[in-house]
Amino acid sequence: MSLKSKIITEKLPLHVAIIMDGNGRWASQQGEIRTFGHQNGVKSVREVTEAAAETGVKFLTLYAFSTENWNRPRAEVNALMELLIHTIHVEKETLNKNNIRLLAIGDLMSLPEKCRKELNEAIQETSGNDRMSLILALSYSAKWEICEAIKRISNNVCTGKLDAEDINEKLISSYLTTAGIPDPELLIRTSGEYRVSNFLLWQIAYAELYFSEKLWPEFTREDFYEALINYQNRERRFGQTSGQISKS
Ligand code: FPP
């Protein structure tokens, strides 16, 4: 029986973020080259996106390419860019059919022009959809994002558009690439690695962390449901005591 029936709709996280890890190791296990793992990772992207939308999650952020990933062998970087272009092109229709809006965060100007064009078209063509937002983190790192925000804030202070006294958590959030998107309540990482790898460092301050031993191409909709159920069984205290939480 599917774990889906055990999910309590009222206790769903609004925003789930995922570090999709283990494509390379999965490919090695199959005796294949790393790009074979990325190609098979797309199947999990599709499955988890569908599962998230069907359960009622409103925002799903996927770490598809980090700033640090540019340091991988050129052939792998090129293959990943080609895969992104192809996948976005092919999946655009499915996103529209499922009323899912595509968004992207990261240093998008550093992406190859063809990739940017495909991405912008898909963002434009899905902009009217409101069932769920699928946010791709591309050429993204949290430290890069925070540096960019600090540059813009200090510039606005210097030119008098902003008073330094007005800098608070809300203002900083509004300068990040995720402005307007609620912070993720649940962060999933696959492949048995216990790190956050420069992903949404500001936004995950109070997120529940869930680590799966599965490599990303093996991660199924049932694994996603299991993560949601695990999240729903946790007590989120936000610095308060258990007693205070049960009274509220
Ligand atoms: C991490 O596995 C995965 C990536 C760096 C890329 C993820 C990309 C995809 C799943 C395909 C395209 C995605 C979309 C959204 C269209 P790894 O290579 O670091 O694996 P390893 O740790 O085993 O080496």
CSV table of C-alpha atoms and ligand atoms in Angstrom, one decimal:
chain,number,residue,atom,x,y,z
A,1,MET,CA,0.0,0.0,0.0
A,2,SER,CA,1.2,3.5,-0.8
A,3,LEU,CA,2.4,5.7,2.1
A,4,LYS,CA,0.4,8.5,0.5
A,5,SER,CA,-2.7,7.6,2.6
A,6,LYS,CA,-0.6,8.3,5.8
A,7,ILE,CA,0.1,11.9,4.9
A,8,ILE,CA,-1.9,14.4,6.9
A,9,THR,CA,-2.8,17.2,4.5
A,10,GLU,CA,-3.2,19.8,7.2
A,11,LYS,CA,0.4,19.2,8.4
A,12,LEU,CA,2.1,19.4,5.0
A,13,PRO,CA,5.2,21.6,4.7
A,14,LEU,CA,4.4,24.5,2.3
A,15,HIS,CA,8.0,24.4,0.9
A,16,VAL,CA,10.3,21.4,0.5
A,17,ALA,CA,13.9,21.8,-0.7
A,18,ILE,CA,16.0,18.9,-2.0
A,19,ILE,CA,19.7,18.3,-2.4
A,20,MET,CA,19.6,15.7,-5.2
A,21,ASP,CA,22.9,13.8,-4.5
A,22,GLY,CA,24.4,10.5,-5.7
A,23,ASN,CA,23.9,10.5,-9.5
A,24,GLY,CA,27.6,9.8,-10.1
A,25,ARG,CA,27.9,7.0,-7.5
A,26,TRP,CA,24.7,5.4,-8.9
A,27,ALA,CA,26.2,5.4,-12.4
A,28,SER,CA,29.4,3.9,-11.2
A,29,GLN,CA,27.5,1.1,-9.5
A,30,GLN,CA,25.9,0.4,-12.9
A,31,GLY,CA,29.4,0.4,-14.5
A,32,GLU,CA,28.4,3.6,-16.4
A,33,ILE,CA,29.8,7.1,-16.8
A,34,ARG,CA,28.6,9.9,-14.5
A,35,THR,CA,26.3,11.5,-17.0
A,36,PHE,CA,24.2,8.3,-17.2
A,37,GLY,CA,23.5,9.0,-13.5
A,38,HIS,CA,22.3,12.5,-14.3
A,39,GLN,CA,20.1,11.3,-17.1
A,40,ASN,CA,18.5,8.8,-14.7
A,41,GLY,CA,18.2,11.5,-12.1
A,42,VAL,CA,15.6,13.2,-14.3
A,43,LYS,CA,13.2,10.4,-13.7
A,44,SER,CA,13.4,11.0,-10.0
A,45,VAL,CA,12.9,14.8,-10.6
A,46,ARG,CA,9.7,14.0,-12.5
A,47,GLU,CA,8.4,11.5,-10.0
A,48,VAL,CA,9.1,13.7,-7.0
A,49,THR,CA,7.7,16.8,-8.7
A,50,GLU,CA,4.4,15.0,-9.5
A,51,ALA,CA,4.2,13.6,-5.9
A,52,ALA,CA,4.8,17.0,-4.4
A,53,ALA,CA,2.1,18.6,-6.5
A,54,GLU,CA,-0.4,15.8,-5.9
A,55,THR,CA,0.1,15.9,-2.1
A,56,GLY,CA,-0.4,19.7,-2.0
A,57,VAL,CA,3.1,21.0,-1.4
A,58,LYS,CA,3.2,24.6,-2.8
A,59,PHE,CA,6.9,25.1,-3.4
A,60,LEU,CA,9.5,22.6,-4.3
A,61,THR,CA,13.1,23.7,-4.7
A,62,LEU,CA,15.7,21.4,-6.3
A,63,TYR,CA,19.4,21.9,-6.1
A,64,ALA,CA,20.2,21.1,-9.8
A,65,PHE,CA,23.6,22.8,-10.2
A,66,SER,CA,25.8,24.6,-7.6
A,67,THR,CA,28.3,27.3,-8.1
A,68,GLU,CA,30.9,24.7,-7.1
A,69,ASN,CA,29.7,22.3,-9.8
A,70,TRP,CA,31.4,24.6,-12.4
A,71,ASN,CA,34.7,23.0,-11.2
A,72,ARG,CA,33.7,19.6,-12.4
A,73,PRO,CA,35.3,18.2,-15.6
A,74,ARG,CA,34.2,20.2,-18.7
A,75,ALA,CA,32.6,17.2,-20.3
A,76,GLU,CA,30.4,16.6,-17.3
A,77,VAL,CA,29.4,20.3,-17.0
A,78,ASN,CA,28.5,20.4,-20.7
A,79,ALA,CA,26.5,17.2,-20.4
A,80,LEU,CA,24.6,18.6,-17.4
A,81,MET,CA,23.8,21.9,-19.3
A,82,GLU,CA,22.6,19.9,-22.4
A,83,LEU,CA,20.5,17.8,-20.1
A,84,LEU,CA,19.0,20.8,-18.5
A,85,ILE,CA,18.2,22.4,-21.8
A,86,HIS,CA,16.6,19.2,-23.1
A,87,THR,CA,14.7,18.4,-19.9
A,88,ILE,CA,13.3,21.9,-19.6
A,89,HIS,CA,12.2,21.9,-23.2
A,90,VAL,CA,10.5,18.5,-23.0
A,91,GLU,CA,8.9,18.9,-19.5
A,92,LYS,CA,7.4,22.4,-20.2
A,93,GLU,CA,4.2,20.8,-21.5
A,94,THR,CA,3.9,18.5,-18.5
A,95,LEU,CA,4.4,21.4,-16.2
A,96,ASN,CA,1.6,23.3,-17.9
A,97,LYS,CA,-0.7,20.3,-17.9
A,98,ASN,CA,-0.1,19.9,-14.2
A,99,ASN,CA,-0.6,23.6,-13.5
A,100,ILE,CA,3.0,23.9,-12.2
A,101,ARG,CA,5.0,27.2,-12.4
A,102,LEU,CA,8.7,27.0,-13.1
A,103,LEU,CA,11.1,29.5,-11.3
A,104,ALA,CA,14.9,29.6,-11.1
A,105,ILE,CA,17.3,31.0,-8.5
A,106,GLY,CA,21.0,31.4,-8.8
A,107,ASP,CA,23.6,33.2,-10.9
A,108,LEU,CA,21.5,32.7,-14.0
A,109,MET,CA,23.7,35.0,-16.1
A,110,SER,CA,26.6,32.5,-15.8
A,111,LEU,CA,24.5,29.8,-17.6
A,112,PRO,CA,25.1,29.2,-21.3
A,113,GLU,CA,22.9,31.4,-23.4
A,114,LYS,CA,20.9,28.4,-24.8
A,115,CYS,CA,20.2,27.3,-21.3
A,116,ARG,CA,19.1,30.8,-20.2
A,117,LYS,CA,16.8,31.1,-23.2
A,118,GLU,CA,15.1,27.7,-22.7
A,119,LEU,CA,14.7,28.5,-19.0
A,120,ASN,CA,13.3,32.0,-19.5
A,121,GLU,CA,10.8,30.6,-22.1
A,122,ALA,CA,9.6,27.9,-19.7
A,123,ILE,CA,9.4,30.4,-16.8
A,124,GLN,CA,7.4,32.8,-19.1
A,125,GLU,CA,5.1,30.1,-20.5
A,126,THR,CA,4.3,28.6,-17.0
A,127,SER,CA,4.0,31.9,-15.2
A,128,GLY,CA,0.2,31.7,-15.0
A,129,ASN,CA,0.2,28.3,-13.2
A,130,ASP,CA,-0.7,28.3,-9.5
A,131,ARG,CA,-0.9,24.7,-8.2
A,132,MET,CA,2.8,24.5,-7.2
A,133,SER,CA,6.0,26.4,-7.9
A,134,LEU,CA,9.0,24.3,-9.0
A,135,ILE,CA,12.2,26.3,-8.3
A,136,LEU,CA,15.4,25.1,-9.9
A,137,ALA,CA,18.6,26.3,-8.1
A,138,LEU,CA,21.1,26.7,-11.0
A,139,SER,CA,24.6,28.0,-10.6
A,140,TYR,CA,23.4,28.7,-7.0
A,141,SER,CA,25.2,28.9,-3.7
A,142,ALA,CA,24.0,30.4,-0.5
A,143,LYS,CA,27.2,32.3,0.1
A,144,TRP,CA,27.1,33.8,-3.4
A,145,GLU,CA,23.4,34.8,-2.8
A,146,ILE,CA,24.2,36.4,0.6
A,147,CYS,CA,27.2,38.4,-0.9
A,148,GLU,CA,24.9,39.7,-3.7
A,149,ALA,CA,22.3,40.8,-1.1
A,150,ILE,CA,24.9,42.5,1.0
A,151,LYS,CA,26.3,44.4,-2.1
A,152,ARG,CA,22.8,45.6,-3.0
A,153,ILE,CA,21.8,46.6,0.6
A,154,SER,CA,25.1,48.5,1.1
A,155,ASN,CA,24.7,50.2,-2.2
A,156,ASN,CA,21.2,51.3,-1.2
A,157,VAL,CA,22.5,52.6,2.2
A,158,CYS,CA,25.3,54.5,0.5
A,159,THR,CA,22.9,56.2,-2.0
A,160,GLY,CA,20.4,57.0,0.8
A,161,LYS,CA,17.6,54.7,-0.5
A,162,LEU,CA,17.8,52.7,2.7
A,163,ASP,CA,18.5,53.5,6.3
A,164,ALA,CA,21.0,51.1,8.0
A,165,GLU,CA,18.6,51.1,11.0
A,166,ASP,CA,16.0,49.5,8.8
A,167,ILE,CA,18.1,46.4,8.2
A,168,ASN,CA,16.3,43.4,9.7
A,169,GLU,CA,15.6,39.7,8.9
A,170,LYS,CA,12.6,40.6,6.8
A,171,LEU,CA,14.6,43.1,4.7
A,172,ILE,CA,17.5,40.7,4.2
A,173,SER,CA,15.1,38.0,3.1
A,174,SER,CA,13.6,40.4,0.5
A,175,TYR,CA,17.1,40.9,-1.0
A,176,LEU,CA,17.7,37.1,-1.5
A,177,THR,CA,16.9,35.2,-4.7
A,178,THR,CA,14.1,33.6,-2.9
A,179,ALA,CA,12.3,36.9,-2.1
A,180,GLY,CA,8.6,36.3,-1.9
A,181,ILE,CA,9.0,32.5,-1.4
A,182,PRO,CA,8.4,31.1,2.1
A,183,ASP,CA,11.4,29.4,3.8
A,184,PRO,CA,11.5,25.6,3.4
A,185,GLU,CA,10.2,23.7,6.4
A,186,LEU,CA,11.8,20.5,5.2
A,187,LEU,CA,15.2,19.9,3.5
A,188,ILE,CA,15.8,16.5,2.1
A,189,ARG,CA,19.3,15.3,1.1
A,190,THR,CA,19.8,11.9,-0.7
A,191,SER,CA,22.8,9.6,-0.9
A,192,GLY,CA,23.7,9.3,2.8
A,193,GLU,CA,25.8,12.5,2.9
A,194,TYR,CA,25.1,14.7,6.0
A,195,ARG,CA,25.9,18.1,4.7
A,196,VAL,CA,23.9,21.2,3.5
A,197,SER,CA,26.5,22.1,0.8
A,198,ASN,CA,26.0,25.8,0.6
A,199,PHE,CA,22.3,25.5,-0.1
A,200,LEU,CA,19.7,28.0,1.2
A,201,LEU,CA,21.8,28.7,4.4
A,202,TRP,CA,19.7,31.7,5.4
A,203,GLN,CA,16.4,30.1,4.5
A,204,ILE,CA,16.9,26.8,6.3
A,205,ALA,CA,17.5,28.3,9.7
A,206,TYR,CA,14.5,26.4,11.1
A,207,ALA,CA,14.0,23.7,8.5
A,208,GLU,CA,13.7,20.1,9.5
A,209,LEU,CA,16.6,18.1,7.9
A,210,TYR,CA,15.9,14.7,6.5
A,211,PHE,CA,18.7,12.4,5.1
A,212,SER,CA,18.0,9.5,2.9
A,213,GLU,CA,20.5,6.7,2.2
A,214,LYS,CA,19.1,6.3,-1.4
A,215,LEU,CA,21.1,7.7,-4.3
A,216,TRP,CA,19.1,10.3,-6.2
A,217,PRO,CA,18.2,8.1,-9.3
A,218,GLU,CA,16.8,5.5,-6.8
A,219,PHE,CA,14.6,8.0,-4.9
A,220,THR,CA,11.0,7.4,-5.7
A,221,ARG,CA,7.6,9.0,-4.8
A,222,GLU,CA,7.3,6.6,-1.9
A,223,ASP,CA,10.6,7.8,-0.5
A,224,PHE,CA,9.3,11.4,-0.8
A,225,TYR,CA,6.1,10.4,1.1
A,226,GLU,CA,8.3,8.7,3.8
A,227,ALA,CA,10.2,12.0,4.2
A,228,LEU,CA,6.9,13.9,4.5
A,229,ILE,CA,5.6,11.5,7.1
A,230,ASN,CA,8.8,11.7,9.1
A,231,TYR,CA,8.5,15.5,9.0
A,232,GLN,CA,4.9,15.3,10.2
A,233,ASN,CA,6.0,13.2,13.2
A,234,ARG,CA,8.5,15.8,14.4
A,235,GLU,CA,7.8,18.4,17.1
A,236,ARG,CA,8.8,21.9,15.7
A,237,ARG,CA,9.6,24.0,18.8
A,238,PHE,CA,11.3,27.1,17.3
A,239,GLY,CA,13.3,27.6,20.5
A,240,GLN,CA,10.3,27.1,22.8
A,241,THR,CA,9.7,24.2,25.2
A,242,SER,CA,7.6,21.1,24.5
A,243,GLY,CA,5.0,22.3,27.1
A,244,GLN,CA,4.6,25.7,25.4
A,245,ILE,CA,4.1,24.0,22.0
A,246,SER,CA,1.4,21.6,23.3
A,247,LYS,CA,-0.6,24.6,24.8
A,248,SER,CA,-0.6,26.6,21.6
B,1,FPP,C1,24.4,15.4,-7.7
B,1,FPP,O1,24.9,14.1,-7.9
B,1,FPP,C2,23.6,15.8,-8.8
B,1,FPP,C3,23.9,16.9,-9.6
B,1,FPP,C4,25.0,17.8,-9.4
B,1,FPP,C5,23.0,17.3,-10.7
B,1,FPP,C6,21.5,17.0,-10.5
B,1,FPP,C7,20.9,17.1,-11.9
B,1,FPP,C8,19.9,16.3,-12.3
B,1,FPP,C9,19.2,15.3,-11.4
B,1,FPP,C10,19.4,16.3,-13.7
B,1,FPP,C11,18.8,17.5,-14.2
B,1,FPP,C12,17.8,18.2,-13.3
B,1,FPP,C13,16.8,18.9,-13.6
B,1,FPP,C14,16.1,19.6,-12.6
B,1,FPP,C15,16.3,19.0,-15.0
B,1,FPP,P1,26.5,13.9,-8.0
B,1,FPP,O2,26.9,14.0,-9.4
B,1,FPP,O3,27.2,14.9,-7.1
B,1,FPP,O4,26.7,12.4,-7.5
B,1,FPP,P2,27.9,11.8,-6.6
B,1,FPP,O5,27.9,12.5,-5.3
B,1,FPP,O6,27.5,10.4,-6.5
B,1,FPP,O7,29.1,12.1,-7.4
